C-alpha atoms as an extended CHARMM CRD file, in Angstrom:
* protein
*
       102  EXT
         1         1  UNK       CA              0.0000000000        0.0000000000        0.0000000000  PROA      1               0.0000000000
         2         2  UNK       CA              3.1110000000        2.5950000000       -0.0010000000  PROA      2               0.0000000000
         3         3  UNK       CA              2.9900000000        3.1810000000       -3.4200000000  PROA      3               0.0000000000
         4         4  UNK       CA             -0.7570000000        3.4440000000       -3.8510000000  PROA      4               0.0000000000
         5         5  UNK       CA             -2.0660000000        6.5540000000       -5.1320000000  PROA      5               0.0000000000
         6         6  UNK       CA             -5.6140000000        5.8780000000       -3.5400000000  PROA      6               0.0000000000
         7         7  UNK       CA             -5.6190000000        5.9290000000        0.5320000000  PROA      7               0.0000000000
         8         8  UNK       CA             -7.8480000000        4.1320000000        2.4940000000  PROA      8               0.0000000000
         9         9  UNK       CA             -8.1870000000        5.2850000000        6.3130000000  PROA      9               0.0000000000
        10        10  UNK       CA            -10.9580000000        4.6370000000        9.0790000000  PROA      10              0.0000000000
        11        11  UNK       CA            -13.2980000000        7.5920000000        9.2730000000  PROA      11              0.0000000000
        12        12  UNK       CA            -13.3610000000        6.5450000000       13.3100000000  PROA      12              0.0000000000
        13        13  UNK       CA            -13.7550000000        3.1760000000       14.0200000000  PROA      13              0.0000000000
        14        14  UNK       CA            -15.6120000000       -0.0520000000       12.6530000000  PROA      14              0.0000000000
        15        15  UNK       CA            -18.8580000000        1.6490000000       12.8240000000  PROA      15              0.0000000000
        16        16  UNK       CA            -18.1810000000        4.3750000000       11.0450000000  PROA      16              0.0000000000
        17        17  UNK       CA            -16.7360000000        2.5040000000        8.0280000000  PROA      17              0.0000000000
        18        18  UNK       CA            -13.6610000000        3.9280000000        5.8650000000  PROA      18              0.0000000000
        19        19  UNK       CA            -12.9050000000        7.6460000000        3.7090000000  PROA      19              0.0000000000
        20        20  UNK       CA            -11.6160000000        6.7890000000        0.7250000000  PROA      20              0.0000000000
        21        21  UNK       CA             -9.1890000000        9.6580000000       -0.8540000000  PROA      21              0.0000000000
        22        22  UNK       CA             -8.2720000000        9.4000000000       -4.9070000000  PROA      22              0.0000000000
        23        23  UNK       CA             -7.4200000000       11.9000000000       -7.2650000000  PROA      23              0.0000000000
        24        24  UNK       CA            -10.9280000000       13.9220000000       -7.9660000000  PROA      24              0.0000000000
        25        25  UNK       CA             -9.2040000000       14.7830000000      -11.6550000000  PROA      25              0.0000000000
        26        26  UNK       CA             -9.3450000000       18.7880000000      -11.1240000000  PROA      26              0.0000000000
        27        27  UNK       CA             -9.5890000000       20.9420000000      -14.4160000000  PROA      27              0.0000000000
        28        28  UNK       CA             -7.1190000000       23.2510000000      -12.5640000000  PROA      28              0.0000000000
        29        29  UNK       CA             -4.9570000000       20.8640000000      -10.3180000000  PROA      29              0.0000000000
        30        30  UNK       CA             -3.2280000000       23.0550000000       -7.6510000000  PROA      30              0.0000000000
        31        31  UNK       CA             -0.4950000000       20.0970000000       -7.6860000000  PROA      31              0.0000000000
        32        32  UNK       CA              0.3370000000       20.7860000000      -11.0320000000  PROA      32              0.0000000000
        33        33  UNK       CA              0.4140000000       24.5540000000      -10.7420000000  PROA      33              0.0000000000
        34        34  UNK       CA              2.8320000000       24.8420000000       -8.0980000000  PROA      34              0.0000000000
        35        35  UNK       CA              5.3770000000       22.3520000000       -9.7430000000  PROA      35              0.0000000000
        36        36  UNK       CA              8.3410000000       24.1760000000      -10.2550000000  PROA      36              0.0000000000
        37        37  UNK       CA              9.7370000000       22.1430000000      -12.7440000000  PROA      37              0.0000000000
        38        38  UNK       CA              6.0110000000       21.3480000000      -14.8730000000  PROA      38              0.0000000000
        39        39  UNK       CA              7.0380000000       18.1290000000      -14.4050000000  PROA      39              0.0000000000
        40        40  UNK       CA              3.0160000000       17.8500000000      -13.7030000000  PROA      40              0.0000000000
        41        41  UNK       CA              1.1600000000       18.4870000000      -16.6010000000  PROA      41              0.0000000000
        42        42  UNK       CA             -2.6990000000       18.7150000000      -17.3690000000  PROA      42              0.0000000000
        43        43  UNK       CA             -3.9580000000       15.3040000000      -18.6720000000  PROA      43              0.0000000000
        44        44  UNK       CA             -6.9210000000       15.7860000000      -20.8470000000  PROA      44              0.0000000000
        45        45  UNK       CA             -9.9590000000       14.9740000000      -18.8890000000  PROA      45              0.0000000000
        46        46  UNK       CA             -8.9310000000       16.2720000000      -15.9380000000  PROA      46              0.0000000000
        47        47  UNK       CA             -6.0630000000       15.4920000000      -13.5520000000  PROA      47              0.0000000000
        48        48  UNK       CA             -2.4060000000       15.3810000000      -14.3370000000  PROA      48              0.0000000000
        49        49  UNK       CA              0.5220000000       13.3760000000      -15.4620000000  PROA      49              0.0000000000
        50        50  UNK       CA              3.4940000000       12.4770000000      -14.3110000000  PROA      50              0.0000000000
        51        51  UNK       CA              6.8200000000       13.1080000000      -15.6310000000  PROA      51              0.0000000000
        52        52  UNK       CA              9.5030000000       11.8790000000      -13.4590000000  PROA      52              0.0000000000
        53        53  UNK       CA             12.6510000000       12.8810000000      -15.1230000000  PROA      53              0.0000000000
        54        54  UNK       CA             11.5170000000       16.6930000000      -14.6480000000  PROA      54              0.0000000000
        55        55  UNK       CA             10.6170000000       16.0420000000      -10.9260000000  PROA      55              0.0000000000
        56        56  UNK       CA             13.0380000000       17.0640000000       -8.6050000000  PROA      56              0.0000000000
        57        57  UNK       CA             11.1880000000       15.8430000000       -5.4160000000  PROA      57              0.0000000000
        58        58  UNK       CA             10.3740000000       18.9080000000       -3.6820000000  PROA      58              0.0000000000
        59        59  UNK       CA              7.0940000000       17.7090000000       -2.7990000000  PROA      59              0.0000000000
        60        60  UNK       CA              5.2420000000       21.0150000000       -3.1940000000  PROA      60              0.0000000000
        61        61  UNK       CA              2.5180000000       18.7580000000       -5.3430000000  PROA      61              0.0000000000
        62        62  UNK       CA              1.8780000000       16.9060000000       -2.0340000000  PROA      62              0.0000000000
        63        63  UNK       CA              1.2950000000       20.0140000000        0.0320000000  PROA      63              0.0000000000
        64        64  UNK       CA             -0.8710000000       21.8770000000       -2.6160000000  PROA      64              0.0000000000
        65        65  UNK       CA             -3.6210000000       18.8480000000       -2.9000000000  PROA      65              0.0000000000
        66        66  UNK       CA             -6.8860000000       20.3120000000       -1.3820000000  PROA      66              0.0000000000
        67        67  UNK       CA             -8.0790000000       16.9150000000       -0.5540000000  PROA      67              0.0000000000
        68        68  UNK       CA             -4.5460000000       14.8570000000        0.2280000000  PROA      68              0.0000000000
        69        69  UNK       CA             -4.4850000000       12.7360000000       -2.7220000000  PROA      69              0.0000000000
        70        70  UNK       CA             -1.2400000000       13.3550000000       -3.8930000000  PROA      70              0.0000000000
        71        71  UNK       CA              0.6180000000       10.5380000000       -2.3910000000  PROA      71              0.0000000000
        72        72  UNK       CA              4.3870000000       10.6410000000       -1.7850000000  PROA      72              0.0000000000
        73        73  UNK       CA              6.8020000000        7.4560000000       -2.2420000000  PROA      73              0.0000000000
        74        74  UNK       CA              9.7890000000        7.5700000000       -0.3130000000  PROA      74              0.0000000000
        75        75  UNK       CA             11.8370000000        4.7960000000       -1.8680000000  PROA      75              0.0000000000
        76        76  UNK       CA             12.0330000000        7.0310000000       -5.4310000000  PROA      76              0.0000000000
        77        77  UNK       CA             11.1390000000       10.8120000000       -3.1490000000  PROA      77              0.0000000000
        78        78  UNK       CA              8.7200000000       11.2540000000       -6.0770000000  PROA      78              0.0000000000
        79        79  UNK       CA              4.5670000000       11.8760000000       -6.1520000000  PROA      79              0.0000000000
        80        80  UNK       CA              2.4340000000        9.2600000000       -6.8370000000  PROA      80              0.0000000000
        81        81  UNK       CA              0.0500000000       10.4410000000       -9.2050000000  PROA      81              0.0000000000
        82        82  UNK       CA             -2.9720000000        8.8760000000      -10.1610000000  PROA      82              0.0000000000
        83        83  UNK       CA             -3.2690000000        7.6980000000      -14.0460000000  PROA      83              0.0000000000
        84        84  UNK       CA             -7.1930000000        7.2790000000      -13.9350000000  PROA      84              0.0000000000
        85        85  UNK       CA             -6.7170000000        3.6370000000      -15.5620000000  PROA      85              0.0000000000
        86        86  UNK       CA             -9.6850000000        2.4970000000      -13.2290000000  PROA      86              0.0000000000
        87        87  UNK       CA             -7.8810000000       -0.8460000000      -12.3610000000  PROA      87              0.0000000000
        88        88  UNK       CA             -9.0720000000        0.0410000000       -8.7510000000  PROA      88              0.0000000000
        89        89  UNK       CA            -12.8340000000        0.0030000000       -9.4960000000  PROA      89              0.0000000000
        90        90  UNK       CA            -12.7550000000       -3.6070000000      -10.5760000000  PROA      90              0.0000000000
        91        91  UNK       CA            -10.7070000000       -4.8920000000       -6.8910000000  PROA      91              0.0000000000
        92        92  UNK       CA            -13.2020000000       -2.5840000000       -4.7700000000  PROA      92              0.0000000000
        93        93  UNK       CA            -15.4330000000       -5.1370000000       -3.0300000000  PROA      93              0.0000000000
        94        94  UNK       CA            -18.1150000000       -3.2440000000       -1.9250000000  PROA      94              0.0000000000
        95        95  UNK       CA            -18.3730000000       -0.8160000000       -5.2660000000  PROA      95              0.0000000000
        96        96  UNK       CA            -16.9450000000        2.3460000000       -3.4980000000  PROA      96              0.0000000000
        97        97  UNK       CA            -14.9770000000        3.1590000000       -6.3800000000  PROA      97              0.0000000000
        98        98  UNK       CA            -16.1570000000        4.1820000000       -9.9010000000  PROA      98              0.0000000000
        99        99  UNK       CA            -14.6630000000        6.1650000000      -12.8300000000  PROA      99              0.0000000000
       100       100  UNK       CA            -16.6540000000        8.4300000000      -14.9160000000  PROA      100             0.0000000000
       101       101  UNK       CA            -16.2900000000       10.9780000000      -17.9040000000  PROA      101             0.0000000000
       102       102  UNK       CA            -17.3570000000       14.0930000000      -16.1340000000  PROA      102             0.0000000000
């Protein structure tokens, strides 16, 4: 789970179930516009991509996130970014996840 870009956390116990937090896919990602190298671009659709050789690990994509779903991996000190593939939908077991053209 380290290098997940979705995070899955209690929202306060067994009752209360789990928050899922995933990329929402902004039109204007705040992750992207503070990257001082643009090695976040727009994707089209919404969200961003990744380019590692531009990133430089300052992790300013991390902080600038609204909603936290930038994660960070520490083995390569680079965001993970989430590519929208929708491999995640088809492993949720209780149909959480879903990915739609918006």
């Amino acid at each position: 789970m380290s290098r997940s870009a979705i995070l899955v956390r209690s929202a306060g116990g067994i009752e209360r179930g789990f928050t899922i937090v995933v990329c929402r896919a902004c039109k204007d990602p705040p992750c992207a516009r503070v990257c001082p190298t643009e090695a976040l671009s727009l994707r089209p659709g919404g969200g961003v991509l990744l380019i590692p050789s531009k990133c430089i690990g300052c992790g300013n994509c991390v902080s600038a996130c609204d909603i936290g779903a930038v994660m960070w991996d520490y083995e390569s000190m680079k965001p993970i970014i989430c590519t929208h593939c929708g491999y995640c939908v088809g492993f949720c077991p209780h149909n959480v996840l879903g990915l739609e053209e918006v």
